[in-house]
Amino acid sequence: QVQLVESGGGVVQPGGSLRLSCAASDFTFSHYGIHWVRQAPGKGLEWLAFIRFDGSKEFYADSVKGRFTISRDNSRNTAFLQMNSLRTEDTAIYYCAGYGGHTGAFDFWGQGTMVTVSS
Amino acid sequence: DIVMTQSPDSLAVSLGERATINCKSSQSLLYRSDNKNYLAWYQQKPGQPPKLLIYWASTRQSGVPDRFTGSGSGTDFTLTISRLQAEDVAVYYCQQYHNSPPMYTLGQGTKLEIK
């Protein structure tokens, strides 16, 4: 059973930083791209960033470009989302999702980690 | 940017009946290179992460019951849930993939309840 487990969420003040992790197990992590998607309380889903299976390319939504950085360490089966200059509107559950490479969809998801930006 | 608009925002359907959710894209999602529509559907139950149901507009993900059917092409798509069961209560999202550069947009969601 493929598994993604997010961690690193918490409460941070506006302007602060946080680094989220997405740990993979029970599949060949280095064969899969990774997305980060968030969901503000009571709201819909928003795609944030994607990194290719080998880490060669990253893509970002305009809403986070320049503030968030996606990365991965295939030797540790882990992906990351570095979030800087956080704003109150970044408060959300952050999910990582795996992508097998040909469907254009988010194939499987982690359970998410909550980030609260508040003073 | 491609905008995805779902309708209705919410609906209530009786058990055993059919539920229909629509999704409209501001641009065609049909890629001539492989003749595939890059449109996916997800189901999100309360307190859970989303789950992929359908990709390429009509291909069911492994393990998804055949009560779930995706259809449509170009800019207009439909998710149909036949023989509604109590476990189908959820919010459903459509999602598009644009490949140059890779961008992903989701609809606002449709909340499905039992009447």
mmCIF file of C-alpha atoms in Angstrom:
data_model
loop_
_atom_site.group_PDB
_atom_site.id
_atom_site.type_symbol
_atom_site.label_atom_id
_atom_site.label_comp_id
_atom_site.label_asym_id
_atom_site.label_seq_id
_atom_site.Cartn_x
_atom_site.Cartn_y
_atom_site.Cartn_z
ATOM 1 C CA GLN A 1 0.000 0.000 0.000
ATOM 2 C CA VAL A 2 1.654 3.224 -1.139
ATOM 3 C CA GLN A 3 1.972 5.742 1.641
ATOM 4 C CA LEU A 4 2.827 9.417 1.980
ATOM 5 C CA VAL A 5 3.111 11.008 5.407
ATOM 6 C CA GLU A 6 3.359 14.758 5.828
ATOM 7 C CA SER A 7 4.927 16.442 8.836
ATOM 8 C CA GLY A 8 6.280 19.804 9.921
ATOM 9 C CA GLY A 9 3.057 21.739 10.245
ATOM 10 C CA GLY A 10 2.317 23.986 13.186
ATOM 11 C CA VAL A 11 1.642 27.549 14.241
ATOM 12 C CA VAL A 12 3.866 30.306 12.858
ATOM 13 C CA GLN A 13 3.694 34.087 12.947
ATOM 14 C CA PRO A 14 3.107 36.144 9.800
ATOM 15 C CA GLY A 15 6.393 36.639 7.981
ATOM 16 C CA GLY A 16 7.794 33.430 9.401
ATOM 17 C CA SER A 17 8.986 30.245 7.735
ATOM 18 C CA LEU A 18 8.161 26.571 7.925
ATOM 19 C CA ARG A 19 9.491 23.456 6.211
ATOM 20 C CA LEU A 20 7.097 20.637 5.491
ATOM 21 C CA SER A 21 8.201 17.066 4.815
ATOM 22 C CA CYS A 22 6.513 14.312 2.836
ATOM 23 C CA ALA A 23 7.894 10.852 3.648
ATOM 24 C CA ALA A 24 7.182 8.034 1.212
ATOM 25 C CA SER A 25 7.023 4.310 1.832
ATOM 26 C CA ASP A 26 6.043 1.065 0.086
ATOM 27 C CA PHE A 27 6.737 2.295 -3.433
ATOM 28 C CA THR A 28 9.689 3.396 -5.545
ATOM 29 C CA PHE A 29 9.761 7.058 -4.598
ATOM 30 C CA SER A 30 12.333 8.008 -7.241
ATOM 31 C CA HIS A 31 9.890 6.991 -9.994
ATOM 32 C CA TYR A 32 7.196 9.445 -8.949
ATOM 33 C CA GLY A 33 6.708 13.167 -9.201
ATOM 34 C CA ILE A 34 5.413 14.923 -6.087
ATOM 35 C CA HIS A 35 2.817 17.671 -5.785
ATOM 36 C CA TRP A 36 1.889 19.881 -2.873
ATOM 37 C CA VAL A 37 -1.774 20.901 -2.612
ATOM 38 C CA ARG A 38 -3.428 22.879 0.164
ATOM 39 C CA GLN A 39 -6.917 23.356 1.540
ATOM 40 C CA ALA A 40 -7.856 26.373 3.627
ATOM 41 C CA PRO A 41 -10.386 25.691 6.408
ATOM 42 C CA GLY A 42 -13.782 24.983 4.862
ATOM 43 C CA LYS A 43 -12.507 25.769 1.368
ATOM 44 C CA GLY A 44 -11.526 23.946 -1.806
ATOM 45 C CA LEU A 45 -8.237 22.527 -3.032
ATOM 46 C CA GLU A 46 -5.400 24.637 -4.417
ATOM 47 C CA TRP A 47 -2.423 23.209 -6.271
ATOM 48 C CA LEU A 48 0.863 24.774 -5.143
ATOM 49 C CA ALA A 49 3.905 23.076 -6.620
ATOM 50 C CA PHE A 50 5.251 20.047 -8.469
ATOM 51 C CA ILE A 51 8.678 18.452 -8.699
ATOM 52 C CA ARG A 52 9.638 15.838 -11.247
ATOM 53 C CA PHE A 53 10.627 12.312 -10.226
ATOM 54 C CA ASP A 54 14.340 13.099 -10.521
ATOM 55 C CA GLY A 55 14.167 16.618 -9.121
ATOM 56 C CA SER A 56 15.202 18.102 -12.452
ATOM 57 C CA LYS A 57 12.342 20.584 -12.717
ATOM 58 C CA GLU A 58 9.982 22.434 -10.379
ATOM 59 C CA PHE A 59 6.772 24.267 -11.137
ATOM 60 C CA TYR A 60 4.746 26.629 -8.972
ATOM 61 C CA ALA A 61 1.373 28.281 -8.773
ATOM 62 C CA ASP A 62 1.550 32.053 -9.092
ATOM 63 C CA SER A 63 0.175 32.428 -5.566
ATOM 64 C CA VAL A 64 3.339 30.950 -4.011
ATOM 65 C CA LYS A 65 6.030 31.559 -6.627
ATOM 66 C CA GLY A 66 9.039 33.219 -5.010
ATOM 67 C CA ARG A 67 7.914 32.339 -1.462
ATOM 68 C CA PHE A 68 7.677 28.530 -1.528
ATOM 69 C CA THR A 69 10.312 26.055 -2.723
ATOM 70 C CA ILE A 70 9.715 22.395 -3.450
ATOM 71 C CA SER A 71 12.583 19.917 -3.275
ATOM 72 C CA ARG A 72 13.234 16.221 -2.772
ATOM 73 C CA ASP A 73 15.858 13.806 -1.525
ATOM 74 C CA ASN A 74 15.414 10.482 -3.272
ATOM 75 C CA SER A 75 18.010 8.850 -1.007
ATOM 76 C CA ARG A 76 15.702 9.580 1.936
ATOM 77 C CA ASN A 77 12.418 8.973 0.084
ATOM 78 C CA THR A 78 11.281 12.410 1.171
ATOM 79 C CA ALA A 79 9.989 15.571 -0.464
ATOM 80 C CA PHE A 80 9.920 19.005 1.106
ATOM 81 C CA LEU A 81 8.098 22.301 0.892
ATOM 82 C CA GLN A 82 10.001 25.285 2.229
ATOM 83 C CA MET A 83 7.561 28.096 2.980
ATOM 84 C CA ASN A 84 8.865 31.609 3.590
ATOM 85 C CA SER A 85 7.208 34.995 4.174
ATOM 86 C CA LEU A 86 4.090 33.263 5.415
ATOM 87 C CA ARG A 87 0.779 35.133 5.433
ATOM 88 C CA THR A 88 -2.424 34.544 7.333
ATOM 89 C CA GLU A 89 -4.031 33.386 4.069
ATOM 90 C CA ASP A 90 -1.518 30.510 3.922
ATOM 91 C CA THR A 91 -3.368 28.878 6.816
ATOM 92 C CA ALA A 92 -4.456 25.486 5.493
ATOM 93 C CA ILE A 93 -4.006 21.748 5.495
ATOM 94 C CA TYR A 94 -1.068 20.929 3.249
ATOM 95 C CA TYR A 95 -1.146 17.649 1.339
ATOM 96 C CA CYS A 96 1.546 15.997 -0.722
ATOM 97 C CA ALA A 97 0.426 13.797 -3.589
ATOM 98 C CA GLY A 98 2.219 11.328 -5.820
ATOM 99 C CA TYR A 99 2.192 11.412 -9.607
ATOM 100 C CA GLY A 100 3.060 8.391 -11.746
ATOM 101 C CA GLY A 101 3.838 10.472 -14.797
ATOM 102 C CA HIS A 102 1.228 10.021 -17.495
ATOM 103 C CA THR A 103 -2.265 10.821 -16.249
ATOM 104 C CA GLY A 104 -1.938 14.497 -15.320
ATOM 105 C CA ALA A 105 -3.704 13.641 -12.067
ATOM 106 C CA PHE A 106 -2.732 13.438 -8.392
ATOM 107 C CA ASP A 107 -2.597 9.671 -8.120
ATOM 108 C CA PHE A 108 -2.430 9.217 -4.341
ATOM 109 C CA TRP A 109 -2.387 11.536 -1.343
ATOM 110 C CA GLY A 110 -1.025 11.816 2.165
ATOM 111 C CA GLN A 111 -3.213 12.637 5.160
ATOM 112 C CA GLY A 112 -2.019 16.249 5.314
ATOM 113 C CA THR A 113 -0.414 18.527 7.895
ATOM 114 C CA MET A 114 -1.988 21.679 9.298
ATOM 115 C CA VAL A 115 -0.271 25.033 9.032
ATOM 116 C CA THR A 116 -1.645 27.988 10.971
ATOM 117 C CA VAL A 117 -0.270 31.456 10.348
ATOM 118 C CA SER A 118 -1.336 33.719 13.181
ATOM 119 C CA SER A 119 0.056 36.350 15.505
ATOM 120 C CA ASP B 1 -4.992 30.796 -16.660
ATOM 121 C CA ILE B 2 -7.485 27.988 -17.092
ATOM 122 C CA VAL B 3 -10.564 28.333 -14.886
ATOM 123 C CA MET B 4 -12.574 25.301 -13.830
ATOM 124 C CA THR B 5 -16.220 25.833 -12.914
ATOM 125 C CA GLN B 6 -18.323 23.106 -11.363
ATOM 126 C CA SER B 7 -22.100 22.951 -11.150
ATOM 127 C CA PRO B 8 -24.028 22.718 -9.011
ATOM 128 C CA ASP B 9 -22.222 23.811 -5.847
ATOM 129 C CA SER B 10 -24.266 21.284 -3.919
ATOM 130 C CA LEU B 11 -26.912 18.685 -4.566
ATOM 131 C CA ALA B 12 -29.029 16.239 -2.654
ATOM 132 C CA VAL B 13 -29.958 12.907 -4.222
ATOM 133 C CA SER B 14 -31.999 9.992 -2.910
ATOM 134 C CA LEU B 15 -30.325 6.675 -2.173
ATOM 135 C CA GLY B 16 -30.286 4.471 -5.252
ATOM 136 C CA GLU B 17 -30.773 7.411 -7.604
ATOM 137 C CA ARG B 18 -28.317 9.076 -9.969
ATOM 138 C CA ALA B 19 -26.139 12.098 -9.193
ATOM 139 C CA THR B 20 -24.679 14.254 -11.945
ATOM 140 C CA ILE B 21 -21.915 16.798 -11.453
ATOM 141 C CA ASN B 22 -20.709 19.073 -14.224
ATOM 142 C CA CYS B 23 -17.339 20.697 -14.801
ATOM 143 C CA LYS B 24 -16.573 23.326 -17.410
ATOM 144 C CA SER B 25 -13.089 24.439 -18.415
ATOM 145 C CA SER B 26 -12.257 27.860 -19.849
ATOM 146 C CA GLN B 27 -9.975 26.138 -22.391
ATOM 147 C CA SER B 28 -10.051 22.827 -24.171
ATOM 148 C CA LEU B 29 -8.394 20.019 -22.227
ATOM 149 C CA LEU B 30 -8.082 17.789 -25.291
ATOM 150 C CA TYR B 31 -4.490 17.260 -26.325
ATOM 151 C CA ARG B 32 -4.190 16.438 -30.013
ATOM 152 C CA SER B 33 -0.813 14.755 -29.460
ATOM 153 C CA ASP B 34 -2.454 11.775 -27.752
ATOM 154 C CA ASN B 35 -6.180 12.538 -28.153
ATOM 155 C CA LYS B 36 -6.675 12.538 -24.404
ATOM 156 C CA ASN B 37 -8.589 14.942 -22.199
ATOM 157 C CA TYR B 38 -6.508 15.816 -19.152
ATOM 158 C CA LEU B 39 -9.367 16.073 -16.705
ATOM 159 C CA ALA B 40 -9.555 14.225 -13.383
ATOM 160 C CA TRP B 41 -12.198 13.777 -10.699
ATOM 161 C CA TYR B 42 -11.625 13.398 -6.950
ATOM 162 C CA GLN B 43 -13.785 12.435 -4.015
ATOM 163 C CA GLN B 44 -13.128 13.957 -0.588
ATOM 164 C CA LYS B 45 -14.998 12.596 2.389
ATOM 165 C CA PRO B 46 -15.131 14.609 5.643
ATOM 166 C CA GLY B 47 -11.843 14.583 7.509
ATOM 167 C CA GLN B 48 -10.049 12.681 4.758
ATOM 168 C CA PRO B 49 -7.680 13.600 1.932
ATOM 169 C CA PRO B 50 -9.013 13.560 -1.612
ATOM 170 C CA LYS B 51 -9.047 10.309 -3.557
ATOM 171 C CA LEU B 52 -8.555 10.013 -7.306
ATOM 172 C CA LEU B 53 -11.624 8.544 -9.008
ATOM 173 C CA ILE B 54 -11.261 9.270 -12.711
ATOM 174 C CA TYR B 55 -8.455 10.458 -14.980
ATOM 175 C CA TRP B 56 -8.291 11.219 -18.720
ATOM 176 C CA ALA B 57 -11.928 12.312 -18.262
ATOM 177 C CA SER B 58 -13.308 8.769 -18.322
ATOM 178 C CA THR B 59 -10.732 6.235 -17.093
ATOM 179 C CA ARG B 60 -11.619 4.837 -13.714
ATOM 180 C CA GLN B 61 -8.770 4.548 -11.204
ATOM 181 C CA SER B 62 -8.082 1.005 -10.033
ATOM 182 C CA GLY B 63 -10.510 -0.050 -7.312
ATOM 183 C CA VAL B 64 -13.120 2.632 -8.030
ATOM 184 C CA PRO B 65 -16.632 1.160 -8.308
ATOM 185 C CA ASP B 66 -18.178 1.173 -11.772
ATOM 186 C CA ARG B 67 -21.012 3.288 -10.362
ATOM 187 C CA PHE B 68 -18.676 6.222 -11.006
ATOM 188 C CA THR B 69 -18.532 7.286 -14.650
ATOM 189 C CA GLY B 70 -16.713 10.194 -16.219
ATOM 190 C CA SER B 71 -17.616 11.617 -19.597
ATOM 191 C CA GLY B 72 -17.121 14.640 -21.810
ATOM 192 C CA SER B 73 -14.460 16.175 -24.008
ATOM 193 C CA GLY B 74 -12.923 19.522 -24.796
ATOM 194 C CA THR B 75 -14.366 21.950 -22.282
ATOM 195 C CA ASP B 76 -17.401 20.162 -20.820
ATOM 196 C CA PHE B 77 -17.236 17.171 -18.526
ATOM 197 C CA THR B 78 -19.563 15.197 -16.286
ATOM 198 C CA LEU B 79 -19.179 12.868 -13.324
ATOM 199 C CA THR B 80 -22.143 10.540 -12.924
ATOM 200 C CA ILE B 81 -22.717 8.453 -9.827
ATOM 201 C CA SER B 82 -25.380 5.872 -10.450
ATOM 202 C CA ARG B 83 -27.234 3.969 -7.704
ATOM 203 C CA LEU B 84 -26.168 6.444 -5.011
ATOM 204 C CA GLN B 85 -25.015 4.896 -1.752
ATOM 205 C CA ALA B 86 -24.652 6.511 1.663
ATOM 206 C CA GLU B 87 -20.865 6.149 1.445
ATOM 207 C CA ASP B 88 -20.832 8.449 -1.613
ATOM 208 C CA VAL B 89 -21.558 11.504 0.546
ATOM 209 C CA ALA B 90 -18.543 13.718 -0.123
ATOM 210 C CA VAL B 91 -17.269 16.777 -1.931
ATOM 211 C CA TYR B 92 -16.266 16.108 -5.527
ATOM 212 C CA TYR B 93 -13.633 18.102 -7.398
ATOM 213 C CA CYS B 94 -12.621 18.240 -11.030
ATOM 214 C CA GLN B 95 -9.035 19.101 -11.955
ATOM 215 C CA GLN B 96 -7.286 20.030 -15.195
ATOM 216 C CA TYR B 97 -3.684 19.576 -16.266
ATOM 217 C CA HIS B 98 -1.977 21.961 -18.641
ATOM 218 C CA ASN B 99 1.400 20.833 -19.841
ATOM 219 C CA SER B 100 3.267 23.899 -21.048
ATOM 220 C CA PRO B 101 4.267 24.878 -18.441
ATOM 221 C CA PRO B 102 2.746 22.289 -16.120
ATOM 222 C CA MET B 103 -0.158 23.941 -14.306
ATOM 223 C CA TYR B 104 -3.012 22.375 -12.417
ATOM 224 C CA THR B 105 -6.352 23.932 -11.546
ATOM 225 C CA LEU B 106 -9.202 22.469 -9.540
ATOM 226 C CA GLY B 107 -12.874 23.328 -9.560
ATOM 227 C CA GLN B 108 -14.506 24.822 -6.493
ATOM 228 C CA GLY B 109 -16.057 21.519 -5.473
ATOM 229 C CA THR B 110 -19.574 20.067 -5.401
ATOM 230 C CA LYS B 111 -21.028 18.854 -2.128
ATOM 231 C CA LEU B 112 -23.139 15.716 -2.527
ATOM 232 C CA GLU B 113 -25.641 14.812 0.179
ATOM 233 C CA ILE B 114 -28.421 12.303 0.631
ATOM 234 C CA LYS B 115 -31.966 13.587 0.188
#
